PDB file of C-alpha atoms in Angstrom:
ATOM      1  CA  MET A   8     -15.206 -27.466  -0.861  1.00 42.00           C
ATOM      2  CA  THR A   9     -12.326 -25.142   0.118  1.00 48.00           C
ATOM      3  CA  PRO A  10     -12.979 -21.550  -1.033  1.00 57.00           C
ATOM      4  CA  THR A  11     -10.569 -20.147  -3.597  1.00 70.00           C
ATOM      5  CA  LYS A  12      -8.054 -17.666  -2.212  1.00 79.00           C
ATOM      6  CA  ARG A  13      -8.327 -14.146  -3.547  1.00 88.00           C
ATOM      7  CA  SER A  14      -5.608 -12.887  -5.861  1.00 95.00           C
ATOM      8  CA  VAL A  15      -3.504  -9.892  -4.861  1.00 98.00           C
ATOM      9  CA  ALA A  16      -1.313  -7.463  -6.836  1.00 98.00           C
ATOM     10  CA  PHE A  17       1.553  -5.788  -4.973  1.00 98.00           C
ATOM     11  CA  PHE A  18       3.342  -2.539  -5.854  1.00 98.00           C
ATOM     12  CA  GLY A  19       6.412  -1.579  -3.833  1.00 97.00           C
ATOM     13  CA  ALA A  20       6.986  -5.190  -2.770  1.00 97.00           C
ATOM     14  CA  THR A  21      10.717  -4.793  -2.051  1.00 95.00           C
ATOM     15  CA  GLY A  22       9.899  -2.212   0.644  1.00 91.00           C
ATOM     16  CA  GLY A  23       9.651  -3.393   4.244  1.00 94.00           C
ATOM     17  CA  SER A  24       5.926  -3.083   4.942  1.00 97.00           C
ATOM     18  CA  ILE A  25       4.683  -4.392   1.608  1.00 98.00           C
ATOM     19  CA  LEU A  26       7.316  -7.146   1.600  1.00 98.00           C
ATOM     20  CA  ALA A  27       6.051  -8.263   5.006  1.00 98.00           C
ATOM     21  CA  CYS A  28       2.468  -8.351   3.711  1.00 98.00           C
ATOM     22  CA  LEU A  29       3.468 -10.241   0.557  1.00 98.00           C
ATOM     23  CA  THR A  30       5.358 -12.798   2.651  1.00 98.00           C
ATOM     24  CA  LEU A  31       2.279 -13.517   4.759  1.00 98.00           C
ATOM     25  CA  ALA A  32       0.067 -13.736   1.666  1.00 98.00           C
ATOM     26  CA  LEU A  33       2.349 -16.300   0.043  1.00 98.00           C
ATOM     27  CA  ARG A  34       2.519 -18.349   3.238  1.00 97.00           C
ATOM     28  CA  ALA A  35      -1.283 -18.369   3.328  1.00 97.00           C
ATOM     29  CA  GLY A  36      -1.529 -19.638  -0.245  1.00 96.00           C
ATOM     30  CA  TYR A  37      -2.722 -16.495  -2.003  1.00 97.00           C
ATOM     31  CA  ASN A  38      -1.981 -16.103  -5.697  1.00 96.00           C
ATOM     32  CA  CYS A  39       0.127 -12.964  -5.898  1.00 97.00           C
ATOM     33  CA  SER A  40       1.644 -10.751  -8.547  1.00 97.00           C
ATOM     34  CA  ALA A  41       4.256  -8.078  -7.950  1.00 98.00           C
ATOM     35  CA  LEU A  42       5.812  -5.335 -10.024  1.00 98.00           C
ATOM     36  CA  SER A  43       9.551  -4.977  -9.443  1.00 96.00           C
ATOM     37  CA  ARG A  44      12.437  -3.350 -11.245  1.00 93.00           C
ATOM     38  CA  SER A  45      14.531  -6.365 -10.206  1.00 93.00           C
ATOM     39  CA  SER A  46      12.835  -9.754 -10.101  1.00 93.00           C
ATOM     40  CA  SER A  47      15.971 -11.378  -8.691  1.00 95.00           C
ATOM     41  CA  LYS A  48      16.090  -8.918  -5.789  1.00 96.00           C
ATOM     42  CA  LEU A  49      12.485  -9.631  -4.848  1.00 97.00           C
ATOM     43  CA  GLN A  50      12.956 -13.395  -5.088  1.00 97.00           C
ATOM     44  CA  THR A  51      16.082 -13.192  -2.924  1.00 97.00           C
ATOM     45  CA  LEU A  52      14.261 -11.150  -0.272  1.00 98.00           C
ATOM     46  CA  LEU A  53      11.439 -13.693  -0.146  1.00 98.00           C
ATOM     47  CA  LEU A  54      13.796 -16.690  -0.010  1.00 98.00           C
ATOM     48  CA  GLU A  55      15.571 -15.002   2.913  1.00 97.00           C
ATOM     49  CA  ARG A  56      12.185 -14.941   4.644  1.00 97.00           C
ATOM     50  CA  SER A  57      11.885 -18.721   4.234  1.00 97.00           C
ATOM     51  CA  ILE A  58       9.443 -18.633   1.331  1.00 98.00           C
ATOM     52  CA  SER A  59      10.273 -21.760  -0.668  1.00 97.00           C
ATOM     53  CA  GLN A  60      11.150 -21.712  -4.333  1.00 97.00           C
ATOM     54  CA  ALA A  61       8.206 -24.051  -4.924  1.00 97.00           C
ATOM     55  CA  THR A  62       5.840 -21.479  -3.377  1.00 97.00           C
ATOM     56  CA  LEU A  63       7.332 -18.716  -5.506  1.00 97.00           C
ATOM     57  CA  ASN A  64       6.932 -20.828  -8.637  1.00 96.00           C
ATOM     58  CA  THR A  65       3.307 -21.673  -7.837  1.00 94.00           C
ATOM     59  CA  HIS A  66       1.900 -18.567  -6.191  1.00 96.00           C
ATOM     60  CA  LEU A  67       3.926 -15.563  -7.364  1.00 97.00           C
ATOM     61  CA  THR A  68       4.155 -13.853 -10.731  1.00 97.00           C
ATOM     62  CA  ILE A  69       6.810 -11.117 -10.892  1.00 97.00           C
ATOM     63  CA  ILE A  70       6.480  -8.509 -13.625  1.00 97.00           C
ATOM     64  CA  ARG A  71       9.693  -6.617 -14.282  1.00 96.00           C
ATOM     65  CA  GLY A  72       9.019  -2.965 -14.941  1.00 96.00           C
ATOM     66  CA  ASP A  73       8.467   0.548 -13.646  1.00 96.00           C
ATOM     67  CA  ILE A  74       5.454   1.902 -11.793  1.00 97.00           C
ATOM     68  CA  ARG A  75       4.987   4.633 -14.416  1.00 97.00           C
ATOM     69  CA  ASP A  76       4.817   2.118 -17.265  1.00 97.00           C
ATOM     70  CA  LEU A  77       1.155   1.459 -17.994  1.00 97.00           C
ATOM     71  CA  GLN A  78       1.771  -1.883 -19.691  1.00 96.00           C
ATOM     72  CA  SER A  79       3.812  -3.266 -16.796  1.00 97.00           C
ATOM     73  CA  VAL A  80       1.231  -2.116 -14.248  1.00 98.00           C
ATOM     74  CA  SER A  81      -1.578  -3.626 -16.339  1.00 96.00           C
ATOM     75  CA  GLN A  82       0.234  -6.965 -16.475  1.00 96.00           C
ATOM     76  CA  THR A  83       0.627  -6.900 -12.700  1.00 97.00           C
ATOM     77  CA  LEU A  84      -3.097  -6.272 -12.270  1.00 97.00           C
ATOM     78  CA  SER A  85      -4.031  -9.058 -14.670  1.00 95.00           C
ATOM     79  CA  PRO A  86      -1.187 -11.590 -14.502  1.00 92.00           C
ATOM     80  CA  SER A  87      -0.909 -14.912 -16.251  1.00 81.00           C
ATOM     81  CA  LYS A  88       1.291 -17.964 -16.084  1.00 65.00           C
ATOM     82  CA  PRO A  89       2.079 -20.249 -19.032  1.00 56.00           C
ATOM     83  CA  GLY A  90      -0.937 -22.364 -19.891  1.00 49.00           C
ATOM     84  CA  THR A  91      -3.392 -20.266 -17.863  1.00 53.00           C
ATOM     85  CA  THR A  92      -5.872 -17.500 -18.646  1.00 57.00           C
ATOM     86  CA  ASN A  93      -5.194 -14.142 -17.050  1.00 69.00           C
ATOM     87  CA  HIS A  94      -7.887 -12.555 -14.880  1.00 81.00           C
ATOM     88  CA  PRO A  95      -7.904  -9.244 -12.992  1.00 91.00           C
ATOM     89  CA  VAL A  96      -6.846  -9.535  -9.360  1.00 95.00           C
ATOM     90  CA  ASP A  97      -9.250  -9.143  -6.444  1.00 95.00           C
ATOM     91  CA  LEU A  98      -7.087  -6.857  -4.306  1.00 97.00           C
ATOM     92  CA  VAL A  99      -4.389  -4.260  -5.011  1.00 98.00           C
ATOM     93  CA  VAL A 100      -1.789  -3.337  -2.369  1.00 98.00           C
ATOM     94  CA  SER A 101       0.434  -0.324  -3.039  1.00 98.00           C
ATOM     95  CA  GLY A 102       3.266   0.997  -0.910  1.00 97.00           C
ATOM     96  CA  ILE A 103       5.310   2.849  -3.500  1.00 94.00           C
ATOM     97  CA  GLY A 104       7.830   5.358  -2.155  1.00 88.00           C
ATOM     98  CA  ARG A 105      11.457   6.462  -2.149  1.00 83.00           C
ATOM     99  CA  PRO A 106      13.733   6.954   0.887  1.00 79.00           C
ATOM    100  CA  PRO A 107      15.310  10.337   1.619  1.00 77.00           C
ATOM    101  CA  ILE A 108      18.945  11.005   0.687  1.00 80.00           C
ATOM    102  CA  PHE A 109      20.710  12.397   3.769  1.00 76.00           C
ATOM    103  CA  ALA A 110      24.092  13.074   2.158  1.00 74.00           C
ATOM    104  CA  PRO A 111      25.791  15.473   2.116  1.00 78.00           C
ATOM    105  CA  ASN A 112      23.611  17.342   4.675  1.00 76.00           C
ATOM    106  CA  PRO A 113      21.591  15.102   7.032  1.00 72.00           C
ATOM    107  CA  LEU A 114      19.599  18.131   8.195  1.00 70.00           C
ATOM    108  CA  ASN A 115      18.447  18.909   4.675  1.00 75.00           C
ATOM    109  CA  PRO A 116      17.621  15.614   2.930  1.00 78.00           C
ATOM    110  CA  THR A 117      16.826  15.478  -0.767  1.00 79.00           C
ATOM    111  CA  PHE A 118      14.478  13.218  -2.704  1.00 84.00           C
ATOM    112  CA  ASP A 119      15.269  11.893  -6.159  1.00 86.00           C
ATOM    113  CA  ASP A 120      11.644  11.238  -7.132  1.00 92.00           C
ATOM    114  CA  PRO A 121       9.329  13.747  -5.426  1.00 93.00           C
ATOM    115  CA  THR A 122       6.130  12.719  -7.291  1.00 96.00           C
ATOM    116  CA  ILE A 123       6.450   8.931  -7.307  1.00 96.00           C
ATOM    117  CA  CYS A 124       3.446   8.277  -5.027  1.00 97.00           C
ATOM    118  CA  GLN A 125       0.972  10.412  -6.955  1.00 97.00           C
ATOM    119  CA  ASP A 126       2.305   9.148 -10.278  1.00 97.00           C
ATOM    120  CA  ALA A 127       1.968   5.559  -9.062  1.00 98.00           C
ATOM    121  CA  ILE A 128      -1.663   5.875  -8.028  1.00 98.00           C
ATOM    122  CA  ARG A 129      -2.559   7.617 -11.295  1.00 98.00           C
ATOM    123  CA  THR A 130      -0.940   4.812 -13.290  1.00 98.00           C
ATOM    124  CA  ILE A 131      -2.645   2.107 -11.228  1.00 98.00           C
ATOM    125  CA  LEU A 132      -6.053   3.749 -11.694  1.00 98.00           C
ATOM    126  CA  ALA A 133      -5.436   4.181 -15.413  1.00 97.00           C
ATOM    127  CA  ALA A 134      -4.490   0.514 -15.708  1.00 97.00           C
ATOM    128  CA  LEU A 135      -7.576  -0.540 -13.747  1.00 96.00           C
ATOM    129  CA  ARG A 136      -9.674   1.562 -16.103  1.00 94.00           C
ATOM    130  CA  ASN A 137      -8.316  -0.349 -19.081  1.00 91.00           C
ATOM    131  CA  LEU A 138      -8.804  -3.827 -17.637  1.00 86.00           C
ATOM    132  CA  PRO A 139     -11.388  -5.940 -19.459  1.00 77.00           C
ATOM    133  CA  ALA A 140     -14.669  -6.285 -17.599  1.00 69.00           C
ATOM    134  CA  SER A 141     -15.146  -9.680 -15.972  1.00 67.00           C
ATOM    135  CA  PRO A 142     -18.698  -9.788 -14.566  1.00 67.00           C
ATOM    136  CA  PRO A 143     -19.959 -10.933 -12.178  1.00 66.00           C
ATOM    137  CA  LYS A 144     -16.552 -10.419 -10.550  1.00 75.00           C
ATOM    138  CA  PRO A 145     -16.412  -6.986  -8.844  1.00 85.00           C
ATOM    139  CA  LYS A 146     -13.672  -4.460  -9.488  1.00 92.00           C
ATOM    140  CA  PRO A 147     -10.547  -4.767  -7.313  1.00 96.00           C
ATOM    141  CA  TRP A 148     -10.237  -3.163  -3.892  1.00 97.00           C
ATOM    142  CA  LEU A 149      -7.281  -0.799  -3.454  1.00 98.00           C
ATOM    143  CA  PHE A 150      -5.202  -0.633  -0.246  1.00 98.00           C
ATOM    144  CA  VAL A 151      -2.653   2.201  -0.237  1.00 98.00           C
ATOM    145  CA  LEU A 152       0.157   2.909   2.219  1.00 98.00           C
ATOM    146  CA  SER A 153       0.403   6.584   3.157  1.00 98.00           C
ATOM    147  CA  THR A 154       1.580   8.316   6.347  1.00 97.00           C
ATOM    148  CA  THR A 155       0.448  10.227   9.398  1.00 96.00           C
ATOM    149  CA  GLY A 156       1.223  13.931   9.486  1.00 95.00           C
ATOM    150  CA  ILE A 157      -0.769  14.940   6.396  1.00 95.00           C
ATOM    151  CA  SER A 158      -4.307  15.134   7.770  1.00 94.00           C
ATOM    152  CA  SER A 159      -6.072  18.373   6.903  1.00 89.00           C
ATOM    153  CA  ARG A 160      -8.495  17.945   9.809  1.00 91.00           C
ATOM    154  CA  VAL A 161      -6.496  17.189  12.944  1.00 93.00           C
ATOM    155  CA  ARG A 162      -2.946  16.812  14.219  1.00 93.00           C
ATOM    156  CA  ASP A 163      -2.222  13.084  14.190  1.00 95.00           C
ATOM    157  CA  VAL A 164       1.445  13.085  15.243  1.00 95.00           C
ATOM    158  CA  PRO A 165       3.013  13.853  18.642  1.00 96.00           C
ATOM    159  CA  PHE A 166       3.997  17.480  19.090  1.00 93.00           C
ATOM    160  CA  LEU A 167       7.692  16.589  19.415  1.00 93.00           C
ATOM    161  CA  LEU A 168       7.683  15.025  15.930  1.00 92.00           C
ATOM    162  CA  THR A 169       6.080  18.033  14.237  1.00 90.00           C
ATOM    163  CA  PRO A 170       9.395  19.565  13.013  1.00 87.00           C
ATOM    164  CA  LEU A 171      10.468  16.223  11.511  1.00 86.00           C
ATOM    165  CA  TYR A 172       7.185  15.730   9.688  1.00 86.00           C
ATOM    166  CA  HIS A 173       6.659  19.275   8.445  1.00 82.00           C
ATOM    167  CA  TRP A 174      10.246  20.226   7.665  1.00 82.00           C
ATOM    168  CA  VAL A 175      12.488  17.231   7.010  1.00 84.00           C
ATOM    169  CA  LEU A 176       9.740  15.126   5.393  1.00 88.00           C
ATOM    170  CA  ALA A 177       7.796  17.942   3.735  1.00 89.00           C
ATOM    171  CA  VAL A 178       8.562  16.825   0.164  1.00 90.00           C
ATOM    172  CA  PRO A 179       7.435  13.164   0.398  1.00 91.00           C
ATOM    173  CA  HIS A 180       4.460  14.133   2.544  1.00 93.00           C
ATOM    174  CA  LYS A 181       3.298  16.591  -0.107  1.00 94.00           C
ATOM    175  CA  ASP A 182       3.507  13.726  -2.588  1.00 96.00           C
ATOM    176  CA  LYS A 183       1.533  11.354  -0.355  1.00 96.00           C
ATOM    177  CA  LYS A 184      -1.124  14.012   0.252  1.00 97.00           C
ATOM    178  CA  GLU A 185      -1.550  14.433  -3.496  1.00 97.00           C
ATOM    179  CA  MET A 186      -1.760  10.644  -3.813  1.00 98.00           C
ATOM    180  CA  GLU A 187      -4.564  10.569  -1.250  1.00 97.00           C
ATOM    181  CA  ASP A 188      -6.395  13.407  -3.024  1.00 97.00           C
ATOM    182  CA  VAL A 189      -6.260  11.511  -6.329  1.00 97.00           C
ATOM    183  CA  LEU A 190      -7.716   8.432  -4.658  1.00 97.00           C
ATOM    184  CA  LEU A 191     -10.445  10.413  -2.883  1.00 96.00           C
ATOM    185  CA  ALA A 192     -11.402  12.092  -6.161  1.00 96.00           C
ATOM    186  CA  GLU A 193     -11.785   8.665  -7.757  1.00 97.00           C
ATOM    187  CA  ALA A 194     -13.898   7.470  -4.840  1.00 95.00           C
ATOM    188  CA  SER A 195     -16.221  10.476  -5.177  1.00 95.00           C
ATOM    189  CA  LYS A 196     -17.426   9.244  -8.572  1.00 95.00           C
ATOM    190  CA  PRO A 197     -20.594   7.152  -8.909  1.00 94.00           C
ATOM    191  CA  ALA A 198     -19.826   3.490  -8.182  1.00 91.00           C
ATOM    192  CA  SER A 199     -20.410   2.520 -11.812  1.00 89.00           C
ATOM    193  CA  ASP A 200     -17.771   5.032 -12.988  1.00 93.00           C
ATOM    194  CA  ARG A 201     -15.022   4.158 -10.503  1.00 93.00           C
ATOM    195  CA  ASP A 202     -11.955   2.214 -11.535  1.00 93.00           C
ATOM    196  CA  MET A 203     -12.004   0.318  -8.211  1.00 96.00           C
ATOM    197  CA  GLU A 204     -14.570  -1.299  -5.943  1.00 95.00           C
ATOM    198  CA  ASN A 205     -13.462   0.693  -2.898  1.00 96.00           C
ATOM    199  CA  PHE A 206     -10.323   1.675  -1.005  1.00 97.00           C
ATOM    200  CA  VAL A 207      -8.585   1.906   2.361  1.00 98.00           C
ATOM    201  CA  ILE A 208      -5.711   4.316   2.999  1.00 98.00           C
ATOM    202  CA  LEU A 209      -3.337   3.146   5.730  1.00 98.00           C
ATOM    203  CA  ARG A 210      -1.454   5.847   7.646  1.00 98.00           C
ATOM    204  CA  PRO A 211       1.256   4.362   9.881  1.00 98.00           C
ATOM    205  CA  SER A 212       3.291   6.508  12.234  1.00 97.00           C
ATOM    206  CA  LEU A 213       7.095   6.780  11.871  1.00 95.00           C
ATOM    207  CA  LEU A 214       8.381   3.467  10.509  1.00 96.00           C
ATOM    208  CA  THR A 215      11.104   1.416  12.203  1.00 96.00           C
ATOM    209  CA  ASP A 216      12.922  -1.823  11.385  1.00 95.00           C
ATOM    210  CA  GLY A 217      11.858  -3.542  14.589  1.00 94.00           C
ATOM    211  CA  ALA A 218      10.350  -7.000  14.963  1.00 95.00           C
ATOM    212  CA  ARG A 219       6.648  -7.693  14.705  1.00 97.00           C
ATOM    213  CA  LEU A 220       4.902  -7.260  18.062  1.00 97.00           C
ATOM    214  CA  GLY A 221       1.427  -8.250  16.883  1.00 95.00           C
ATOM    215  CA  SER A 222      -1.964  -6.616  16.585  1.00 89.00           C
ATOM    216  CA  GLY A 223      -2.429  -6.517  20.348  1.00 93.00           C
ATOM    217  CA  GLN A 224       0.220  -3.798  20.562  1.00 96.00           C
ATOM    218  CA  ILE A 225      -1.243  -1.668  17.763  1.00 98.00           C
ATOM    219  CA  ARG A 226      -3.631   1.231  18.286  1.00 98.00           C
ATOM    220  CA  VAL A 227      -5.981   2.093  15.417  1.00 98.00           C
ATOM    221  CA  GLY A 228      -7.642   5.393  14.538  1.00 98.00           C
ATOM    222  CA  GLU A 229      -9.883   6.555  11.708  1.00 97.00           C
ATOM    223  CA  GLU A 230     -10.464   9.590   9.515  1.00 97.00           C
ATOM    224  CA  ASP A 231     -13.493   9.750   7.250  1.00 95.00           C
ATOM    225  CA  GLU A 232     -13.308  12.477   4.624  1.00 89.00           C
ATOM    226  CA  ILE A 233     -16.905  11.985   3.478  1.00 84.00           C
ATOM    227  CA  ARG A 234     -18.426  12.309   6.956  1.00 89.00           C
ATOM    228  CA  GLY A 235     -15.881  14.898   8.059  1.00 90.00           C
ATOM    229  CA  THR A 236     -14.853  12.957  11.183  1.00 93.00           C
ATOM    230  CA  ALA A 237     -11.394  12.246  12.574  1.00 94.00           C
ATOM    231  CA  SER A 238     -10.273  10.225  15.594  1.00 96.00           C
ATOM    232  CA  PRO A 239      -6.670   9.285  14.795  1.00 97.00           C
ATOM    233  CA  ALA A 240      -4.369   7.092  16.836  1.00 97.00           C
ATOM    234  CA  VAL A 241      -1.471   9.370  17.813  1.00 97.00           C
ATOM    235  CA  GLY A 242       1.885   7.731  18.491  1.00 97.00           C
ATOM    236  CA  TYR A 243       5.578   7.836  17.735  1.00 97.00           C
ATOM    237  CA  THR A 244       6.516   4.702  15.835  1.00 98.00           C
ATOM    238  CA  ILE A 245       5.485   1.344  14.427  1.00 98.00           C
ATOM    239  CA  SER A 246       7.618  -1.323  12.750  1.00 98.00           C
ATOM    240  CA  ARG A 247       7.364  -2.111   9.068  1.00 98.00           C
ATOM    241  CA  GLU A 248       6.751  -5.734  10.034  1.00 98.00           C
ATOM    242  CA  ASP A 249       3.714  -4.741  12.090  1.00 98.00           C
ATOM    243  CA  VAL A 250       2.386  -2.505   9.322  1.00 98.00           C
ATOM    244  CA  GLY A 251       2.605  -5.364   6.835  1.00 98.00           C
ATOM    245  CA  GLY A 252       1.147  -7.790   9.365  1.00 98.00           C
ATOM    246  CA  TRP A 253      -1.823  -5.548  10.153  1.00 98.00           C
ATOM    247  CA  LEU A 254      -2.398  -4.908   6.458  1.00 98.00           C
ATOM    248  CA  PHE A 255      -2.532  -8.635   5.779  1.00 98.00           C
ATOM    249  CA  ASP A 256      -4.514  -9.675   8.862  1.00 97.00           C
ATOM    250  CA  GLU A 257      -7.134  -6.938   8.662  1.00 97.00           C
ATOM    251  CA  LEU A 258      -7.498  -6.074   4.975  1.00 98.00           C
ATOM    252  CA  VAL A 259      -6.134  -8.851   2.766  1.00 97.00           C
ATOM    253  CA  ASP A 260      -7.045 -11.913   4.814  1.00 96.00           C
ATOM    254  CA  GLY A 261      -9.602 -10.505   7.245  1.00 93.00           C
ATOM    255  CA  LYS A 262     -12.898  -8.664   7.040  1.00 90.00           C
ATOM    256  CA  GLY A 263     -11.564  -5.247   7.949  1.00 93.00           C
ATOM    257  CA  LYS A 264     -11.900  -3.859   4.461  1.00 94.00           C
ATOM    258  CA  GLU A 265     -15.656  -3.554   4.879  1.00 95.00           C
ATOM    259  CA  LYS A 266     -15.220  -1.911   8.290  1.00 96.00           C
ATOM    260  CA  TYR A 267     -12.613   0.561   7.061  1.00 97.00           C
ATOM    261  CA  ALA A 268     -13.904   1.106   3.518  1.00 97.00           C
ATOM    262  CA  GLY A 269     -13.334   4.634   2.227  1.00 96.00           C
ATOM    263  CA  LYS A 270     -11.387   5.736   5.305  1.00 97.00           C
ATOM    264  CA  MET A 271      -7.864   6.780   6.271  1.00 98.00           C
ATOM    265  CA  ILE A 272      -6.692   4.442   9.018  1.00 98.00           C
ATOM    266  CA  SER A 273      -3.860   5.447  11.349  1.00 98.00           C
ATOM    267  CA  ILE A 274      -1.904   2.720  13.142  1.00 98.00           C
ATOM    268  CA  THR A 275       0.806   3.099  15.785  1.00 98.00           C
ATOM    269  CA  TYR A 276       2.085   1.622  19.045  1.00 98.00           C
TER     270      TYR A 276
END
């Protein structure tokens, strides 16, 4: 008997890395749900990636809404299709974020939503807390996209990129650091009190729009807040396609979630 594919909820699915992961999940036959402010935009992006309309109809549920809306997030975490019973998903993938605005001064970018990452993780955890219990099914795992450059233990970016990370990107990095702190605080609770089974925080280096090179070109490092250890992979860039591919191969489809549970994982070329 073929084992049932796990179900996955995606937040930030129109962004490059999470879109790449969602594409691979749909191709592999996973049942997916995604929160999007524009369902037509997400469908168009997936069709452009050669995901068939039949696959979208069968394996994807799009919930139209905002990441700060508890009801919309809850529906994404426990989706249903007509004639079916909704059940909480097995895995949650979040890559919420907003790009910088470089006009009118490219040397002093602004950000129109400086707390979106921390607000997103708080809403997701609150929604998980309100989900009906479904024993013996465990609580969902949470995979969150963060960034290098915010470690409090060690420098994990090349020296030449330090001004970019700590000056130009200071605002979104402060937000991502707060997001990580919220998640770590949740993980510090007794297992019975947590709103998730466990988590992995993924910290890619500077993102590019390049093609996927594959896992053989990716270096991986780890930081463990509980044990107080850090051995990051330090590099300049990695493509969004490779971030999404590694996320799918290692965490969604593979067995890496047990290996990397409770850690911050840096990936780069």
